[in-house]
Amino acid sequence: MNNARNLGFILAAYVGSVFAIEKESPPSLRKVAADAAAFLTSKPRTAATARDVATDLPYFGGEEGEKCRTAALKKFEKDQSVKVKRDTLRAIMATDLFREAADYCVAEIQLYDRASSLVCLLEEESNYNTTYSRFWGGDNSDYGYVYYDGEYDLATMMEYTQNFTILSSNVGCLADCYLGGDGCTELENWLTYSGTICKEQYCSLQWGEIDEAYHALRVCASKAIAVPKDGDKEAYVDATHSNQVTSNLCAFKMCASI
C-alpha cells in the first residue's frame, strides 16, 4: 500500500510538470505534454493497479526523448575513461540481489527513464551549457550520463549503500545542490558546479523530475532488499522515505516561487 501511495505522488507530480511544459515549451514538446497529461488524468488510479499501469504510460519525452536518453547512455557505455566504474556497476547489475530490486521496482525504473528522457530533450532544445549529466559527472568524462537510466542509477545506489545495508548520505534538499543552500552541505565540496545553477534553468529543464524519480526508486529498493547492519529495516525505510519527502518538498517550493 505504501509503495502504491508513493507512486501516486509521482504520477501527481508528473501531471503538474507536463501541464507546465504544455504552457511554456515549443510545439514539439507541447503535444507530448498534452498527450501525457490527458493519459494520466483519463481515469482514476487505485492502489491495486498503480504498479501495473506504469507499463502503459507514454514516454513523457515521446519517442524523441527516448532516443535522446538512449544516445546519452551510449556515451557513458562507450567512454573508456570510466571503464572501471562502468564494470563495477555492471557487476552489481548481474547479481541476484540487483535483479530482485529491479523486478520489484519496475514501475519506479520506468518513471525514472521517462523523467530523464524528458530532461534530455529539454536540454537539447535549451541554450544552457551545464547539463544534468555534466553537473553530477563533471567535465572530464561522460560518466554523468549514467544518471539518465533508472537501472544504472539503482546500481549506483547499491554501491554507495553497500547493498542497502547502510543509509549513506541522505541529502536534505537536492535542489540546494544546484542552486546553493544548506540542504546540500554533504555533497557541495565534490560537485564542480554546486550552487551555480540558476532557478530558471533548474525548473525549466525539469531536473527535479529525475531527482523525484531517484528518491522513489531508492525508497522502493529499500523496501525490497534492505538488510540494515543494525537490523532495523523499518527504521531504515522510514529514514529513506523521510528524506524523499523533505527533498521533494524543497524542490517544489523552489519552482513554485517562480
Short mmCIF file of C-alpha atoms in Angstrom, two decimals:
data_model
loop_
_atom_site.label_atom_id
_atom_site.label_comp_id
_atom_site.label_asym_id
_atom_site.label_seq_id
_atom_site.Cartn_x
_atom_site.Cartn_y
_atom_site.Cartn_z
CA MET A 1 0.00 0.00 0.00
CA ASN A 2 2.78 2.46 0.91
CA ASN A 3 4.58 1.71 -2.36
CA ALA A 4 1.40 2.38 -4.35
CA ARG A 5 0.93 5.66 -2.46
CA ASN A 6 4.48 6.75 -3.34
CA LEU A 7 3.80 6.00 -7.00
CA GLY A 8 0.64 8.07 -6.74
CA PHE A 9 2.70 11.04 -5.57
CA ILE A 10 4.99 10.59 -8.58
CA LEU A 11 2.07 10.50 -11.01
CA ALA A 12 0.57 13.61 -9.46
CA ALA A 13 3.86 15.44 -9.78
CA TYR A 14 4.13 14.47 -13.43
CA VAL A 15 0.65 15.77 -14.21
CA GLY A 16 1.74 19.18 -12.93
CA SER A 17 5.01 19.10 -14.82
CA VAL A 18 3.51 18.14 -18.17
CA PHE A 19 0.91 20.94 -17.91
CA ALA A 20 3.75 23.38 -17.22
CA ILE A 21 5.60 22.11 -20.29
CA GLU A 22 2.46 22.46 -22.41
CA LYS A 23 2.29 26.13 -21.47
CA GLU A 24 5.92 27.13 -21.98
CA SER A 25 7.61 24.69 -24.37
CA PRO A 26 7.96 24.63 -28.17
CA PRO A 27 5.32 22.79 -30.25
CA SER A 28 7.26 19.51 -30.39
CA LEU A 29 7.05 19.23 -26.60
CA ARG A 30 3.60 20.76 -26.11
CA LYS A 31 1.95 17.84 -27.93
CA VAL A 32 3.92 15.33 -25.86
CA ALA A 33 2.88 17.15 -22.70
CA ALA A 34 -0.76 17.27 -23.73
CA ASP A 35 -0.83 13.57 -24.58
CA ALA A 36 0.79 12.60 -21.29
CA ALA A 37 -1.49 14.84 -19.24
CA ALA A 38 -4.59 13.50 -20.97
CA PHE A 39 -3.49 9.94 -20.34
CA LEU A 40 -2.70 10.48 -16.69
CA THR A 41 -5.99 12.26 -15.95
CA SER A 42 -8.22 9.99 -18.06
CA LYS A 43 -9.13 7.58 -15.25
CA PRO A 44 -8.55 7.21 -11.51
CA ARG A 45 -5.71 5.08 -10.20
CA THR A 46 -6.17 2.67 -7.34
CA ALA A 47 -3.71 1.02 -5.01
CA ALA A 48 -4.38 -2.29 -6.74
CA THR A 49 -3.48 -1.01 -10.21
CA ALA A 50 -0.90 1.70 -9.55
CA ARG A 51 2.13 -0.51 -10.18
CA ASP A 52 0.57 -2.28 -13.17
CA VAL A 53 -0.41 0.88 -15.03
CA ALA A 54 3.18 2.10 -15.39
CA THR A 55 3.80 -0.23 -18.31
CA ASP A 56 1.04 1.57 -20.26
CA LEU A 57 2.23 5.12 -19.72
CA PRO A 58 3.56 7.04 -22.74
CA TYR A 59 7.12 8.35 -22.70
CA PHE A 60 6.82 11.87 -21.37
CA GLY A 61 9.54 12.90 -23.80
CA GLY A 62 7.92 10.89 -26.57
CA GLU A 63 9.98 8.82 -28.99
CA GLU A 64 12.34 11.76 -29.49
CA GLY A 65 13.03 11.93 -25.78
CA GLU A 66 13.69 8.21 -25.51
CA LYS A 67 16.09 8.38 -28.47
CA CYS A 68 17.85 11.27 -26.77
CA ARG A 69 18.14 9.34 -23.50
CA THR A 70 19.40 6.20 -25.24
CA ALA A 71 22.01 8.16 -27.19
CA ALA A 72 23.19 9.84 -24.00
CA LEU A 73 23.51 6.49 -22.23
CA LYS A 74 25.60 5.13 -25.11
CA LYS A 75 28.12 7.91 -24.49
CA PHE A 76 28.61 6.58 -20.98
CA GLU A 77 28.82 2.98 -22.21
CA LYS A 78 31.50 3.85 -24.79
CA ASP A 79 33.64 6.12 -22.60
CA GLN A 80 36.80 4.11 -21.87
CA SER A 81 37.93 6.59 -19.23
CA VAL A 82 35.17 5.31 -16.92
CA LYS A 83 35.57 1.62 -17.75
CA VAL A 84 36.40 0.64 -14.16
CA LYS A 85 33.34 2.42 -12.79
CA ARG A 86 31.15 1.01 -15.55
CA ASP A 87 32.39 -2.53 -14.97
CA THR A 88 31.69 -2.15 -11.25
CA LEU A 89 28.10 -1.13 -11.91
CA ARG A 90 27.60 -3.92 -14.44
CA ALA A 91 28.89 -6.46 -11.93
CA ILE A 92 26.30 -5.22 -9.44
CA MET A 93 23.59 -5.42 -12.12
CA ALA A 94 24.48 -9.07 -12.75
CA THR A 95 23.70 -10.09 -9.17
CA ASP A 96 20.52 -11.78 -7.99
CA LEU A 97 20.05 -9.05 -5.38
CA PHE A 98 20.01 -6.34 -8.03
CA ARG A 99 17.52 -8.29 -10.12
CA GLU A 100 15.27 -8.72 -7.09
CA ALA A 101 15.21 -4.97 -6.51
CA ALA A 102 14.83 -4.12 -10.21
CA ASP A 103 11.95 -6.57 -10.65
CA TYR A 104 10.17 -5.21 -7.59
CA CYS A 105 10.68 -1.59 -8.69
CA VAL A 106 9.78 -1.89 -12.38
CA ALA A 107 7.31 1.00 -12.21
CA GLU A 108 9.79 3.32 -10.49
CA ILE A 109 12.52 2.49 -13.03
CA GLN A 110 10.16 3.19 -15.91
CA LEU A 111 9.16 6.53 -14.42
CA TYR A 112 12.82 7.38 -13.87
CA ASP A 113 13.62 6.69 -17.52
CA ARG A 114 10.68 8.79 -18.67
CA ALA A 115 11.79 11.68 -16.49
CA SER A 116 15.34 11.52 -17.86
CA SER A 117 14.10 11.26 -21.45
CA LEU A 118 12.18 14.49 -20.96
CA VAL A 119 15.16 16.22 -19.33
CA CYS A 120 17.41 15.08 -22.16
CA LEU A 121 15.06 16.51 -24.78
CA LEU A 122 14.60 19.79 -22.92
CA GLU A 123 18.37 20.16 -22.60
CA GLU A 124 18.84 19.64 -26.34
CA GLU A 125 16.36 22.43 -27.04
CA SER A 126 17.84 24.83 -24.49
CA ASN A 127 20.80 27.21 -24.54
CA TYR A 128 22.23 26.21 -21.15
CA ASN A 129 25.75 24.80 -21.12
CA THR A 130 25.56 22.71 -17.95
CA THR A 131 23.52 19.55 -18.36
CA TYR A 132 22.27 17.22 -15.64
CA SER A 133 24.99 14.80 -16.70
CA ARG A 134 27.71 17.41 -16.51
CA PHE A 135 26.52 18.65 -13.12
CA TRP A 136 26.72 15.24 -11.49
CA GLY A 137 29.53 13.69 -13.55
CA GLY A 138 31.89 16.59 -14.07
CA ASP A 139 33.65 17.85 -17.20
CA ASN A 140 36.26 15.16 -17.81
CA SER A 141 34.13 12.18 -18.82
CA ASP A 142 30.68 11.03 -19.86
CA TYR A 143 30.09 9.29 -16.52
CA GLY A 144 27.23 11.64 -15.65
CA TYR A 145 25.04 10.06 -18.32
CA VAL A 146 24.71 7.06 -16.00
CA TYR A 147 22.06 9.17 -14.24
CA TYR A 148 19.85 9.12 -17.33
CA ASP A 149 19.00 5.46 -16.70
CA GLY A 150 16.98 4.00 -13.85
CA GLU A 151 18.69 0.61 -13.68
CA TYR A 152 22.17 2.09 -13.73
CA ASP A 153 21.23 4.57 -11.02
CA LEU A 154 19.83 1.72 -8.94
CA ALA A 155 23.24 0.06 -9.27
CA THR A 156 24.95 3.25 -8.04
CA MET A 157 22.62 3.24 -5.02
CA MET A 158 23.56 -0.34 -4.24
CA GLU A 159 27.23 0.60 -4.46
CA TYR A 160 27.19 3.55 -2.04
CA THR A 161 24.69 1.97 0.39
CA GLN A 162 26.60 -1.32 0.34
CA ASN A 163 23.55 -3.17 -0.99
CA PHE A 164 21.17 -1.18 1.18
CA THR A 165 22.83 -2.17 4.45
CA ILE A 166 23.81 1.42 5.37
CA LEU A 167 21.98 4.70 4.78
CA SER A 168 24.98 6.56 3.38
CA SER A 169 24.26 10.22 2.64
CA ASN A 170 20.70 11.49 2.94
CA VAL A 171 20.98 14.96 1.41
CA GLY A 172 18.23 17.15 2.83
CA CYS A 173 17.48 19.03 -0.38
CA LEU A 174 18.92 18.05 -3.75
CA ALA A 175 17.66 21.33 -5.19
CA ASP A 176 20.16 23.10 -2.92
CA CYS A 177 22.95 21.22 -4.67
CA TYR A 178 22.12 23.08 -7.86
CA LEU A 179 21.01 26.45 -6.51
CA GLY A 180 23.06 26.68 -3.33
CA GLY A 181 21.78 26.21 0.21
CA ASP A 182 22.21 24.40 3.48
CA GLY A 183 20.49 21.22 2.26
CA CYS A 184 23.49 20.01 0.25
CA THR A 185 26.47 20.56 2.54
CA GLU A 186 27.45 16.87 2.40
CA LEU A 187 27.98 16.95 -1.37
CA GLU A 188 28.90 20.51 -2.30
CA ASN A 189 32.65 20.06 -1.91
CA TRP A 190 32.92 17.43 -4.66
CA LEU A 191 30.40 18.94 -7.09
CA THR A 192 32.15 21.24 -9.56
CA TYR A 193 29.03 23.23 -10.31
CA SER A 194 27.44 23.19 -6.86
CA GLY A 195 25.40 26.34 -6.29
CA THR A 196 25.99 27.68 -9.81
CA ILE A 197 22.68 26.76 -11.46
CA CYS A 198 20.02 29.44 -11.71
CA LYS A 199 16.46 28.70 -10.65
CA GLU A 200 15.12 29.27 -14.16
CA GLN A 201 17.42 26.57 -15.57
CA TYR A 202 16.69 24.08 -12.82
CA CYS A 203 12.95 24.47 -13.15
CA SER A 204 12.61 24.83 -16.92
CA LEU A 205 14.79 21.77 -17.62
CA GLN A 206 12.81 19.72 -15.09
CA TRP A 207 15.89 18.36 -13.27
CA GLY A 208 13.76 17.89 -10.20
CA GLU A 209 11.76 15.23 -12.04
CA ILE A 210 14.78 12.92 -12.22
CA ASP A 211 15.50 13.62 -8.56
CA GLU A 212 11.93 12.77 -7.57
CA ALA A 213 12.17 9.53 -9.53
CA TYR A 214 15.53 8.82 -7.86
CA HIS A 215 14.01 9.17 -4.41
CA ALA A 216 11.03 6.99 -5.32
CA LEU A 217 13.34 4.29 -6.66
CA ARG A 218 15.56 4.45 -3.58
CA VAL A 219 12.58 4.07 -1.25
CA CYS A 220 11.21 1.19 -3.32
CA ALA A 221 14.54 -0.63 -3.38
CA SER A 222 14.99 -0.20 0.36
CA LYS A 223 11.63 -1.90 0.88
CA ALA A 224 12.61 -4.68 -1.49
CA ILE A 225 16.12 -5.62 -0.37
CA ALA A 226 17.36 -3.54 2.58
CA VAL A 227 19.02 -5.55 5.33
CA PRO A 228 20.43 -2.83 7.62
CA LYS A 229 23.52 -3.65 9.65
CA ASP A 230 21.66 -2.59 12.80
CA GLY A 231 18.84 -4.98 11.92
CA ASP A 232 16.05 -2.38 11.93
CA LYS A 233 14.61 -2.41 8.41
CA GLU A 234 11.53 -0.39 9.34
CA ALA A 235 13.68 2.46 10.64
CA TYR A 236 15.86 2.26 7.52
CA VAL A 237 12.88 2.52 5.17
CA ASP A 238 11.33 5.30 7.27
CA ALA A 239 14.55 7.33 7.13
CA THR A 240 14.78 6.88 3.36
CA HIS A 241 11.16 7.88 2.91
CA SER A 242 11.55 10.89 5.19
CA ASN A 243 14.46 12.07 3.06
CA GLN A 244 12.32 11.64 -0.05
CA VAL A 245 9.52 13.80 1.36
CA THR A 246 11.87 16.52 2.62
CA SER A 247 13.85 16.79 -0.61
CA ASN A 248 10.78 16.70 -2.87
CA LEU A 249 9.05 19.41 -0.84
CA CYS A 250 12.17 21.57 -1.03
CA ALA A 251 12.29 21.18 -4.82
CA PHE A 252 8.60 22.00 -5.16
CA LYS A 253 8.99 25.21 -3.19
CA MET A 254 11.92 26.26 -5.37
CA CYS A 255 9.94 26.16 -8.59
CA ALA A 256 6.61 27.24 -7.12
CA SER A 257 8.14 30.62 -6.34
CA ILE A 258 8.99 31.43 -9.98
#
